[in-house]
mmCIF file of C-alpha atoms in Angstrom:
data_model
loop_
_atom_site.group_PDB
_atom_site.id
_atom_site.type_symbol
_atom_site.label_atom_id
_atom_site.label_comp_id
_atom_site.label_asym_id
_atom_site.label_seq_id
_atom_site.Cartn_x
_atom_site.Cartn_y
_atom_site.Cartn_z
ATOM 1 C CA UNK D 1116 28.239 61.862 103.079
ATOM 2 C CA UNK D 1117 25.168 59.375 102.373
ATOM 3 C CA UNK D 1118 26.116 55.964 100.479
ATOM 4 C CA UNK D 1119 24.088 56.896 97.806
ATOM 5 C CA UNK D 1120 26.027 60.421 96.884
ATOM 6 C CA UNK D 1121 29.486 57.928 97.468
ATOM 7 C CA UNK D 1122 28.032 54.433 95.253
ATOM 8 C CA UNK D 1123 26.068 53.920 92.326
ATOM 9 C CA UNK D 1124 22.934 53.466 94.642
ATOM 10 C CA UNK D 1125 22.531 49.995 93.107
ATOM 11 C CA UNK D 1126 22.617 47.831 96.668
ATOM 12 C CA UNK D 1127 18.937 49.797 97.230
ATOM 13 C CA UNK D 1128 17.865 49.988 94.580
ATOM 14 C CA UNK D 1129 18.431 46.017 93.597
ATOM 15 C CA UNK D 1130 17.949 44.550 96.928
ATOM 16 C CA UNK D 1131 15.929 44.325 99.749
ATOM 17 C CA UNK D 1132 17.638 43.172 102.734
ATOM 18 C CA UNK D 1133 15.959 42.794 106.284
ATOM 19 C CA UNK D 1134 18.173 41.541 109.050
ATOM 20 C CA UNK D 1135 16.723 38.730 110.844
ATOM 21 C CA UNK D 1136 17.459 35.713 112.948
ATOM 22 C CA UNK D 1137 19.101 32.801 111.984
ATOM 23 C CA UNK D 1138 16.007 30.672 111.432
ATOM 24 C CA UNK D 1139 14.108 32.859 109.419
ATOM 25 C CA UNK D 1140 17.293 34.032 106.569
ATOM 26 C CA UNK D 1141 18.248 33.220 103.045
ATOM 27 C CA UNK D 1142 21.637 34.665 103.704
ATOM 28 C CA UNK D 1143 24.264 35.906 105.817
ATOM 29 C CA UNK D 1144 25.613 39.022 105.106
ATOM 30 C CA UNK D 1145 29.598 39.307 105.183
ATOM 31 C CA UNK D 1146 30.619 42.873 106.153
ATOM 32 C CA UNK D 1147 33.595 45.081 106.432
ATOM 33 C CA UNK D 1148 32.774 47.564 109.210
ATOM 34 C CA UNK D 1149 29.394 49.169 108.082
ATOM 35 C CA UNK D 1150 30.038 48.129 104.449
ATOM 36 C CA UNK D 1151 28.497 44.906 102.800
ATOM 37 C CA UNK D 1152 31.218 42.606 100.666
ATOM 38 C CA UNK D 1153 29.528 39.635 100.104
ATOM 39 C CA UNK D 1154 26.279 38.139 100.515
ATOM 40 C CA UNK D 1155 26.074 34.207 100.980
ATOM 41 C CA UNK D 1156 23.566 31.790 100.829
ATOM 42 C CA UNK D 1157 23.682 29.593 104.289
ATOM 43 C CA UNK D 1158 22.673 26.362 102.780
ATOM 44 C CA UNK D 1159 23.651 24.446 100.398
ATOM 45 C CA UNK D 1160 27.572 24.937 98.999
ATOM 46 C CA UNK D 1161 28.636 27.978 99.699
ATOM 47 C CA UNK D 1162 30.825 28.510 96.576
ATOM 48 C CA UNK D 1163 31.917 31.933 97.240
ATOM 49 C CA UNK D 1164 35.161 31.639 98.783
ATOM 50 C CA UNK D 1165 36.025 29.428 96.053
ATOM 51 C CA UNK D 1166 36.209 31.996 93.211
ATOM 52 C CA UNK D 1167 37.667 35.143 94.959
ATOM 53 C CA UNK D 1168 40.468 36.330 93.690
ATOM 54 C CA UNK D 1169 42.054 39.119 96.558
ATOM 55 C CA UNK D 1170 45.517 40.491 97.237
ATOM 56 C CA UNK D 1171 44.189 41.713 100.915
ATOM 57 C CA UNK D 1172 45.893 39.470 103.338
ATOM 58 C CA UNK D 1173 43.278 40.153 105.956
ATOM 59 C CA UNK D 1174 40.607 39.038 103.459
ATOM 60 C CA UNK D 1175 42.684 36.613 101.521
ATOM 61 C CA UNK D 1176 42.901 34.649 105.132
ATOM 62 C CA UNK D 1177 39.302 34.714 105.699
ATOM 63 C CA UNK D 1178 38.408 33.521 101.721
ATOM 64 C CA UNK D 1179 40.805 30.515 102.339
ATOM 65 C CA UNK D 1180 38.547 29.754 105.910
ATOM 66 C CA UNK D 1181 34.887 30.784 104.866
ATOM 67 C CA UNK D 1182 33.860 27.800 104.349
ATOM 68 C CA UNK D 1183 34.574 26.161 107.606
ATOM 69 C CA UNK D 1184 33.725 29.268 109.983
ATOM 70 C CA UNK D 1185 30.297 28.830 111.226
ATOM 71 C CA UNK D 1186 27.883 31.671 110.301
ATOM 72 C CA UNK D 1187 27.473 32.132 114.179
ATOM 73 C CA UNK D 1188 30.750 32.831 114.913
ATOM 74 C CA UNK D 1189 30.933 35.400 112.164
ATOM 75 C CA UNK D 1190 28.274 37.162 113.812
ATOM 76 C CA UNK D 1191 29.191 37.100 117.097
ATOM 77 C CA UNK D 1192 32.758 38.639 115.883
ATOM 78 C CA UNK D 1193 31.139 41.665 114.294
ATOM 79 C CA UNK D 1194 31.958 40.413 110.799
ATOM 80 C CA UNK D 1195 28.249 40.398 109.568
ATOM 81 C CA UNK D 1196 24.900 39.134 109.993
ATOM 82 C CA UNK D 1197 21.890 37.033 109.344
ATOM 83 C CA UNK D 1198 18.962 38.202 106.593
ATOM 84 C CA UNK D 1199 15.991 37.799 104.352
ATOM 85 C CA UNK D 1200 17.474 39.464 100.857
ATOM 86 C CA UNK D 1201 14.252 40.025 98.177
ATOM 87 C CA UNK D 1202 15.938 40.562 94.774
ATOM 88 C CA UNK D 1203 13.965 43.491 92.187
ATOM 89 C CA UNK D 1204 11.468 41.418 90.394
ATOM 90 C CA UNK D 1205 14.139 42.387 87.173
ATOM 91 C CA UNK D 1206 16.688 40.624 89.070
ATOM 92 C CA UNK D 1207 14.595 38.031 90.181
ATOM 93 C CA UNK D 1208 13.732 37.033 86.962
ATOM 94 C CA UNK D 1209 17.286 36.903 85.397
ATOM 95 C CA UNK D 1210 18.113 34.178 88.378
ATOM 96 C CA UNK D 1211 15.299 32.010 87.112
ATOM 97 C CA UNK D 1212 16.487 32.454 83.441
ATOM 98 C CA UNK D 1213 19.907 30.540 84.538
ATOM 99 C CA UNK D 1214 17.857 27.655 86.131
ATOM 100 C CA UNK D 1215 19.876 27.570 89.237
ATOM 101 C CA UNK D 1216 18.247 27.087 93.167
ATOM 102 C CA UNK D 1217 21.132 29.207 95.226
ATOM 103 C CA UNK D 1218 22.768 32.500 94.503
ATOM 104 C CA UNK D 1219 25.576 34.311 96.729
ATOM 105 C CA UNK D 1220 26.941 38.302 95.744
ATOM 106 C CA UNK D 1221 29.761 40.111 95.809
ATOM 107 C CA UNK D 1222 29.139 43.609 96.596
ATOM 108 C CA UNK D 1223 31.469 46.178 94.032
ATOM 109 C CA UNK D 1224 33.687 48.493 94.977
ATOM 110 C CA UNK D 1225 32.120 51.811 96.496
ATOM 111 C CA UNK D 1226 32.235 54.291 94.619
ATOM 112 C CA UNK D 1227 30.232 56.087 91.739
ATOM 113 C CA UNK D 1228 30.414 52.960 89.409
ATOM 114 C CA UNK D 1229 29.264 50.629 91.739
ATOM 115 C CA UNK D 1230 28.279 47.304 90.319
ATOM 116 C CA UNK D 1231 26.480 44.128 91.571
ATOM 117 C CA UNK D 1232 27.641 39.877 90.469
ATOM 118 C CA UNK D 1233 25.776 37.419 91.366
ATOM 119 C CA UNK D 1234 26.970 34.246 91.302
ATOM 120 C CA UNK D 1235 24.107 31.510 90.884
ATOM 121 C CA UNK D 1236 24.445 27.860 91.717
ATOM 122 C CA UNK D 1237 22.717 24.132 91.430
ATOM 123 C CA UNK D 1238 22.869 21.481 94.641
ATOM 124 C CA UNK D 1239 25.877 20.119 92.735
ATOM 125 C CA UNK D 1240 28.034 23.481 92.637
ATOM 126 C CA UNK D 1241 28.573 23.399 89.193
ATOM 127 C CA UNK D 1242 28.723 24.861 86.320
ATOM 128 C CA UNK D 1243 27.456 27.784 87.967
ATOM 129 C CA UNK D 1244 26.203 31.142 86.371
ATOM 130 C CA UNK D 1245 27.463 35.118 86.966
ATOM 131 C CA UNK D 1246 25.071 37.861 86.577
ATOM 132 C CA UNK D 1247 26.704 41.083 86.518
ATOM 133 C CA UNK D 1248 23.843 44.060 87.672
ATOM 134 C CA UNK D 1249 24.535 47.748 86.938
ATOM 135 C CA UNK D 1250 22.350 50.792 86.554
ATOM 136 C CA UNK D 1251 22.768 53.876 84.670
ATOM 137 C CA UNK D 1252 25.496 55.354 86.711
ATOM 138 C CA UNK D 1253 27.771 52.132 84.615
ATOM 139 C CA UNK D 1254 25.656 51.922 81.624
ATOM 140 C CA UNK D 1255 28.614 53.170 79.201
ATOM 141 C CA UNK D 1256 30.660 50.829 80.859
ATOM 142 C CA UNK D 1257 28.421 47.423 80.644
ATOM 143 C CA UNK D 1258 27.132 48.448 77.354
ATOM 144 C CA UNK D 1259 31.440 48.346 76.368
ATOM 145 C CA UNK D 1260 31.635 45.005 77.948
ATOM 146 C CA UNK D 1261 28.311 43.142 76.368
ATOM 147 C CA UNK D 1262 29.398 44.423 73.286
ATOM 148 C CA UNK D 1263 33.224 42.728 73.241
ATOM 149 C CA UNK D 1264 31.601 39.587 74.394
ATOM 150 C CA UNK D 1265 29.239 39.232 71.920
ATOM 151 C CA UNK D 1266 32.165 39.033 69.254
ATOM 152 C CA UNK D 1267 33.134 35.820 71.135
ATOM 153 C CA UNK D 1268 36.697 35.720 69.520
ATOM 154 C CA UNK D 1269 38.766 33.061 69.960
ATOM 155 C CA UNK D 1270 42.141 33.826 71.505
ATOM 156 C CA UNK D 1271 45.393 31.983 71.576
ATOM 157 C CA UNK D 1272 47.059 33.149 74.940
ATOM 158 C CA UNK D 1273 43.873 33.212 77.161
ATOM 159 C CA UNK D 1274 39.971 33.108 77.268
ATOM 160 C CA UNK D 1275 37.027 35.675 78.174
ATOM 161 C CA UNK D 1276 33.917 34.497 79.917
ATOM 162 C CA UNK D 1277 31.317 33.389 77.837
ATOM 163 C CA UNK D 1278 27.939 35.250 77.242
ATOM 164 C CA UNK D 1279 24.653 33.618 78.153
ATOM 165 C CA UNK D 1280 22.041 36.616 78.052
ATOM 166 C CA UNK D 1281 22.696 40.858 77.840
ATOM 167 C CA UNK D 1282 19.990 42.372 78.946
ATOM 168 C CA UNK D 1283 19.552 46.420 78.098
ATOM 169 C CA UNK D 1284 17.722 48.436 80.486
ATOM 170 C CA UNK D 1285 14.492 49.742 79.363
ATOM 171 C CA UNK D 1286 11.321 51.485 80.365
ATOM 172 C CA UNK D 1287 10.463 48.407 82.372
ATOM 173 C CA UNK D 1288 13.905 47.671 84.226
ATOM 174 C CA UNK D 1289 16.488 50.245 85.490
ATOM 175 C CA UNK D 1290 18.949 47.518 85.252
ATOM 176 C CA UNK D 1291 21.650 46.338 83.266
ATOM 177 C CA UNK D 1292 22.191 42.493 82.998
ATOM 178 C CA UNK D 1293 25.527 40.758 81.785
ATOM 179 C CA UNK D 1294 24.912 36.685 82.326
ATOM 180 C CA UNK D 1295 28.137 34.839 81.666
ATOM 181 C CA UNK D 1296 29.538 31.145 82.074
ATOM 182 C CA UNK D 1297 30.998 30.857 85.606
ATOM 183 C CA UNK D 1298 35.112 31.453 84.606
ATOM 184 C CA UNK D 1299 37.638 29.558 87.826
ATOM 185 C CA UNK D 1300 40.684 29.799 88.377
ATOM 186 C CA UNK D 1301 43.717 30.943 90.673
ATOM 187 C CA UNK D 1302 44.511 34.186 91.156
ATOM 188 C CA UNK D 1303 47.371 35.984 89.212
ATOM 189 C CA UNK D 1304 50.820 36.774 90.989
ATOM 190 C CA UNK D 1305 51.178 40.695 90.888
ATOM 191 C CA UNK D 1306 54.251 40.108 89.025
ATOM 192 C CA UNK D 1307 55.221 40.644 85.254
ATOM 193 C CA UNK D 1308 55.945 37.269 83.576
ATOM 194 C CA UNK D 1309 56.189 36.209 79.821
ATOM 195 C CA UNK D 1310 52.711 35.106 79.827
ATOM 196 C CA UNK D 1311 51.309 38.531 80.928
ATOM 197 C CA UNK D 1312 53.410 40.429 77.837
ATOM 198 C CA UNK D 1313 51.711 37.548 75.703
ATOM 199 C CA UNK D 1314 48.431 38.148 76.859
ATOM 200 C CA UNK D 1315 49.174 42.008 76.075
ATOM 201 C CA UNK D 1316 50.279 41.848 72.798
ATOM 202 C CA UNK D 1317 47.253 39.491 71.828
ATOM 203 C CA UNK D 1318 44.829 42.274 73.463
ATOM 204 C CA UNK D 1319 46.839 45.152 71.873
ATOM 205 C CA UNK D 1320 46.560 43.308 68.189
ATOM 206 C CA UNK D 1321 42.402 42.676 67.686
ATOM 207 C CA UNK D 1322 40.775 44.473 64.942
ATOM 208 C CA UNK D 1323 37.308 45.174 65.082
ATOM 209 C CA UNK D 1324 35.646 44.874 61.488
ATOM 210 C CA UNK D 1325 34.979 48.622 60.339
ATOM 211 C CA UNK D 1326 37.221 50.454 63.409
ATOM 212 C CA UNK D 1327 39.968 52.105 61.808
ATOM 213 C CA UNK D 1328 41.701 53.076 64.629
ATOM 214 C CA UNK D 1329 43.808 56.523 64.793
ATOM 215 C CA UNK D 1330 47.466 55.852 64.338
ATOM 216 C CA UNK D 1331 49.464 55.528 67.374
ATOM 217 C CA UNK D 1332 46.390 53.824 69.181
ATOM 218 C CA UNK D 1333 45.668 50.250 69.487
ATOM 219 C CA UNK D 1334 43.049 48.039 71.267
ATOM 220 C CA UNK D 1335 43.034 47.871 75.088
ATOM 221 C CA UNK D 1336 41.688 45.870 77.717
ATOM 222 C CA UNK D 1337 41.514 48.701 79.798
ATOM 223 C CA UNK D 1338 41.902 47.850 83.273
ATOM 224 C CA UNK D 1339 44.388 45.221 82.724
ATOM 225 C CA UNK D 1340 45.558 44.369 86.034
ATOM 226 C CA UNK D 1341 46.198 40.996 88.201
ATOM 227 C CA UNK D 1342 42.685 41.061 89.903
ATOM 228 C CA UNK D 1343 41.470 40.938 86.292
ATOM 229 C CA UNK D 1344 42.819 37.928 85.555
ATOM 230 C CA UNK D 1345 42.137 34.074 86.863
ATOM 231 C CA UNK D 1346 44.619 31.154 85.887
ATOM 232 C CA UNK D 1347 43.668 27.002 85.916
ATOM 233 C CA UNK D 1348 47.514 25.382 84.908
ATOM 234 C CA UNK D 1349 48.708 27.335 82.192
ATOM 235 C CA UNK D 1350 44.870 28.514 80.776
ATOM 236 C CA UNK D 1351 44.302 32.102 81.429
ATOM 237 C CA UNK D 1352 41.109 33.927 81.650
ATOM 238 C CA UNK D 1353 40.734 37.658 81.307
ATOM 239 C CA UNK D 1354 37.399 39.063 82.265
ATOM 240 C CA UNK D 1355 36.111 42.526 83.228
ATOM 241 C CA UNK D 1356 35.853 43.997 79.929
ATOM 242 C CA UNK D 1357 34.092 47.397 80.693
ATOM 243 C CA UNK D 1358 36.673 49.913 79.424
ATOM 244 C CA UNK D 1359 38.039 47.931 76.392
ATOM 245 C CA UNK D 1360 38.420 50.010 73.257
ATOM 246 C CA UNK D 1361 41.083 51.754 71.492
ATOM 247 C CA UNK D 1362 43.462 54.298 72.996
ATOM 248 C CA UNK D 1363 47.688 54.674 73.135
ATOM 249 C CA UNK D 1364 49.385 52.243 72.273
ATOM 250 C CA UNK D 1365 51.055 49.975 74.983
ATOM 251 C CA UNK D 1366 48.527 51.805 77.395
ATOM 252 C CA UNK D 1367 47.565 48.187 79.255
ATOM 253 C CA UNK D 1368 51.166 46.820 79.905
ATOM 254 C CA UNK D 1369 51.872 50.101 81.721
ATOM 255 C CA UNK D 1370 48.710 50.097 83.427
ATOM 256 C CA UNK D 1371 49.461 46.402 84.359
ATOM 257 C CA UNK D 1372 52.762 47.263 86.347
ATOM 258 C CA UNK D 1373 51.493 50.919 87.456
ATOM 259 C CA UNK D 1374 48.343 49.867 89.496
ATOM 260 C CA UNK D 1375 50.636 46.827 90.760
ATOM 261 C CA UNK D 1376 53.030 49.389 92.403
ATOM 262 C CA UNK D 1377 50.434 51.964 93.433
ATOM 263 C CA UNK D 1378 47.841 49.759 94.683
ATOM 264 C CA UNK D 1379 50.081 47.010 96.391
ATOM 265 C CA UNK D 1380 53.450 48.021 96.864
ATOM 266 C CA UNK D 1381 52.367 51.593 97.727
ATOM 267 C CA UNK D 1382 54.079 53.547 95.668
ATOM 268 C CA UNK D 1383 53.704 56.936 94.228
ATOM 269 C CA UNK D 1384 52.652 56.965 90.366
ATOM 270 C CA UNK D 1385 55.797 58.394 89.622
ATOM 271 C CA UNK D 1386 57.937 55.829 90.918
ATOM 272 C CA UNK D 1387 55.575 53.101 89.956
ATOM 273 C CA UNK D 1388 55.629 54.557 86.504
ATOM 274 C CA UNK D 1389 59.515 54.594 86.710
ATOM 275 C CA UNK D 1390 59.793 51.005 88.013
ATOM 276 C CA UNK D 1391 57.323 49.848 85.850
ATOM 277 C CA UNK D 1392 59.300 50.829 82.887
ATOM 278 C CA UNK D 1393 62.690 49.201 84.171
ATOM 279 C CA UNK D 1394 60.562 45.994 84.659
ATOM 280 C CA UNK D 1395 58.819 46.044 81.337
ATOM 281 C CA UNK D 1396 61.858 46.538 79.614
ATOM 282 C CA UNK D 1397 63.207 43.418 80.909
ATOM 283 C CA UNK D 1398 61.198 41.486 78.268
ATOM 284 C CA UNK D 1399 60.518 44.434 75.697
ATOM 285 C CA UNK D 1400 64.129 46.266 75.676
ATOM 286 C CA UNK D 1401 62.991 49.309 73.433
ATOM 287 C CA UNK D 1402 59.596 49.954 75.349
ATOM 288 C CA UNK D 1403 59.183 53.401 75.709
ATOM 289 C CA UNK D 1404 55.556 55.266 76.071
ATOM 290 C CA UNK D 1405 54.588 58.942 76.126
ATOM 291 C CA UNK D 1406 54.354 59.514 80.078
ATOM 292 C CA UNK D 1407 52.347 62.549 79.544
ATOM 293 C CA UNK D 1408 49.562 60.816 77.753
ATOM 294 C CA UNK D 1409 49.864 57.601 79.770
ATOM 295 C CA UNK D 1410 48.771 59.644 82.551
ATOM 296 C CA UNK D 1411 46.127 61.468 80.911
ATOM 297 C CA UNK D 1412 44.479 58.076 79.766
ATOM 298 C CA UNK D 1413 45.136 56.882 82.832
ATOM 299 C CA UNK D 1414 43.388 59.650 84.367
ATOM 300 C CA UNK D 1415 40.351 59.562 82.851
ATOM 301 C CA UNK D 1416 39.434 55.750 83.865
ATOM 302 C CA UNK D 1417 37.903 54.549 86.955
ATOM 303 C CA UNK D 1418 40.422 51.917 88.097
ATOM 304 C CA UNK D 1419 38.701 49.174 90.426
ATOM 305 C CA UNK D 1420 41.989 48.382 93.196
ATOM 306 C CA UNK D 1421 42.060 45.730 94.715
#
């Protein structure tokens, strides 16, 4: 099966990427096997490793280490390799809206929704800016995001990133363009704490001015999940927006511990759904939540795993 039957077809369709010698490339391409993860500017701070958030030890490992592994040896290993990377003139321009020199990428998850972020940088590291890139294949689901971000609410148990620019494809650009305020943080232990349930109940409680929603439903996150969510002391940040909006109540704290047990723990849904329950319970004693129409919500999203 081609890539572009498996992906969104964005990596061709934003980028061209040549592979080259050292000497002559903007960046060096990180792969896993034939598969691109992240591309990375070789001069300069190379901020990447800084701001990923992965529950793959393998991965997690070579995050912690990026920045002190020489491009070289990378290569040599089989891990990736050296390239001149043109951006679409769309994209192009959006990098010299956020006035920043660098940019590295981190290459979404294959599949249908592929996605695109770049994350663009100054000499001093700083303050850096994100620019999400999708196509039509995730229109639905950027249009969901821009939209929630643009309320800018203000939120007692955590923050969302902050919007810079949305930018609607058009006749002119196939592309859609989310710019946001760089968000840090560590990553989130795949555990349920009290801080999680707050963040839940927060998410589960917004009203959106003229949305009456149908009873039984309440707002959702979506894809609530650890990977989802960064943490700096006791600040949280919850970002990836892109299937908020209303549906069963109590439908993101058993997501939360669901894709925890299928995704890390490997576990069947059933017995992820089953432990999940015993483990929500220990901080909401009467939880209970239809299973039937958990799983037919649950069903009907795109969940990105880590």
């Amino acid at each position: 099966m081609s890539e572009e039957l498996k992906t969104s077809g964005i990596l061709k369709q934003a980028l061209k990427i040549e592979r080259t010698k050292k000497k002559d490339a903007s960046h060096f391409v990180l792969c896993n096997g034939e598969k691109i993860r992240y591309i990375i500017a070789p001069s300069g701070k190379k901020r990447l490793s800084q701001n990923i958030s992965t529950y793959s030890g393998k991965l997690g490992m070579l995050m912690k280490y990026l920045n002190c592994i020489p491009f070289w040896m990378l290569e040599k290993a089989g891990m990736g390799y050296f390239a001149k990377i043109k951006l679409h003139t769309e994209i192009e321009k959006a990098f010299e809206q956020t006035g920043k020199s660098a940019w590295n990428m981190i290459i979404g998850t294959y599949d249908e929704k592929q996605k695109l972020v770049m994350q663009c940088f100054g000499n001093d590291a700083y303050n850096a800016v994100f620019i999400k890139i999708g196509n039509s294949a995730t229109e639905k689901e950027m249009s969901a995001e821009m939209n929630f971000l643009r309320m800018a609410g203000t939120y007692r148990t955590f923050e969302i990133p902050q919007l810079i620019a949305a930018i609607k494809a058009d006749d002119s650009s196939p592309f859609n363009l989310q710019l946001t305020g760089e968000f840090k943080g560590e990553k989130v232990e795949p555990i349920l704490t009290e801080d999680i349930i707050g963040i839940y109940k927060e998410i589960s409680a917004i009203k959106h001015e003229n949305v009456v929603a149908p009873k039984g439903y309440a707002f959702s996150h979506g894809d609530f999940a650890p990977w989802n969510i960064k943490k700096t002391g006791n600040s949280y940040t919850v970002f990836d927006w892109e299937q908020c909006g209303y549906r069963i109540a109590d439908y993101d704290i058993m997501h939360y511990v669901t894709v925890i047990g299928v995704a890390l723990n490997n576990l069947s849904f059933e017995d992820a759904h089953e432990s999940g329950i015993i483990e929500i319970r220990k901080y909401i004693p009467e939880f209970e939540i239809d299973k039937e129409a958990f799983l037919n919500e649950f069903g009907k999203l795109i969940t990105q795993l880590a």
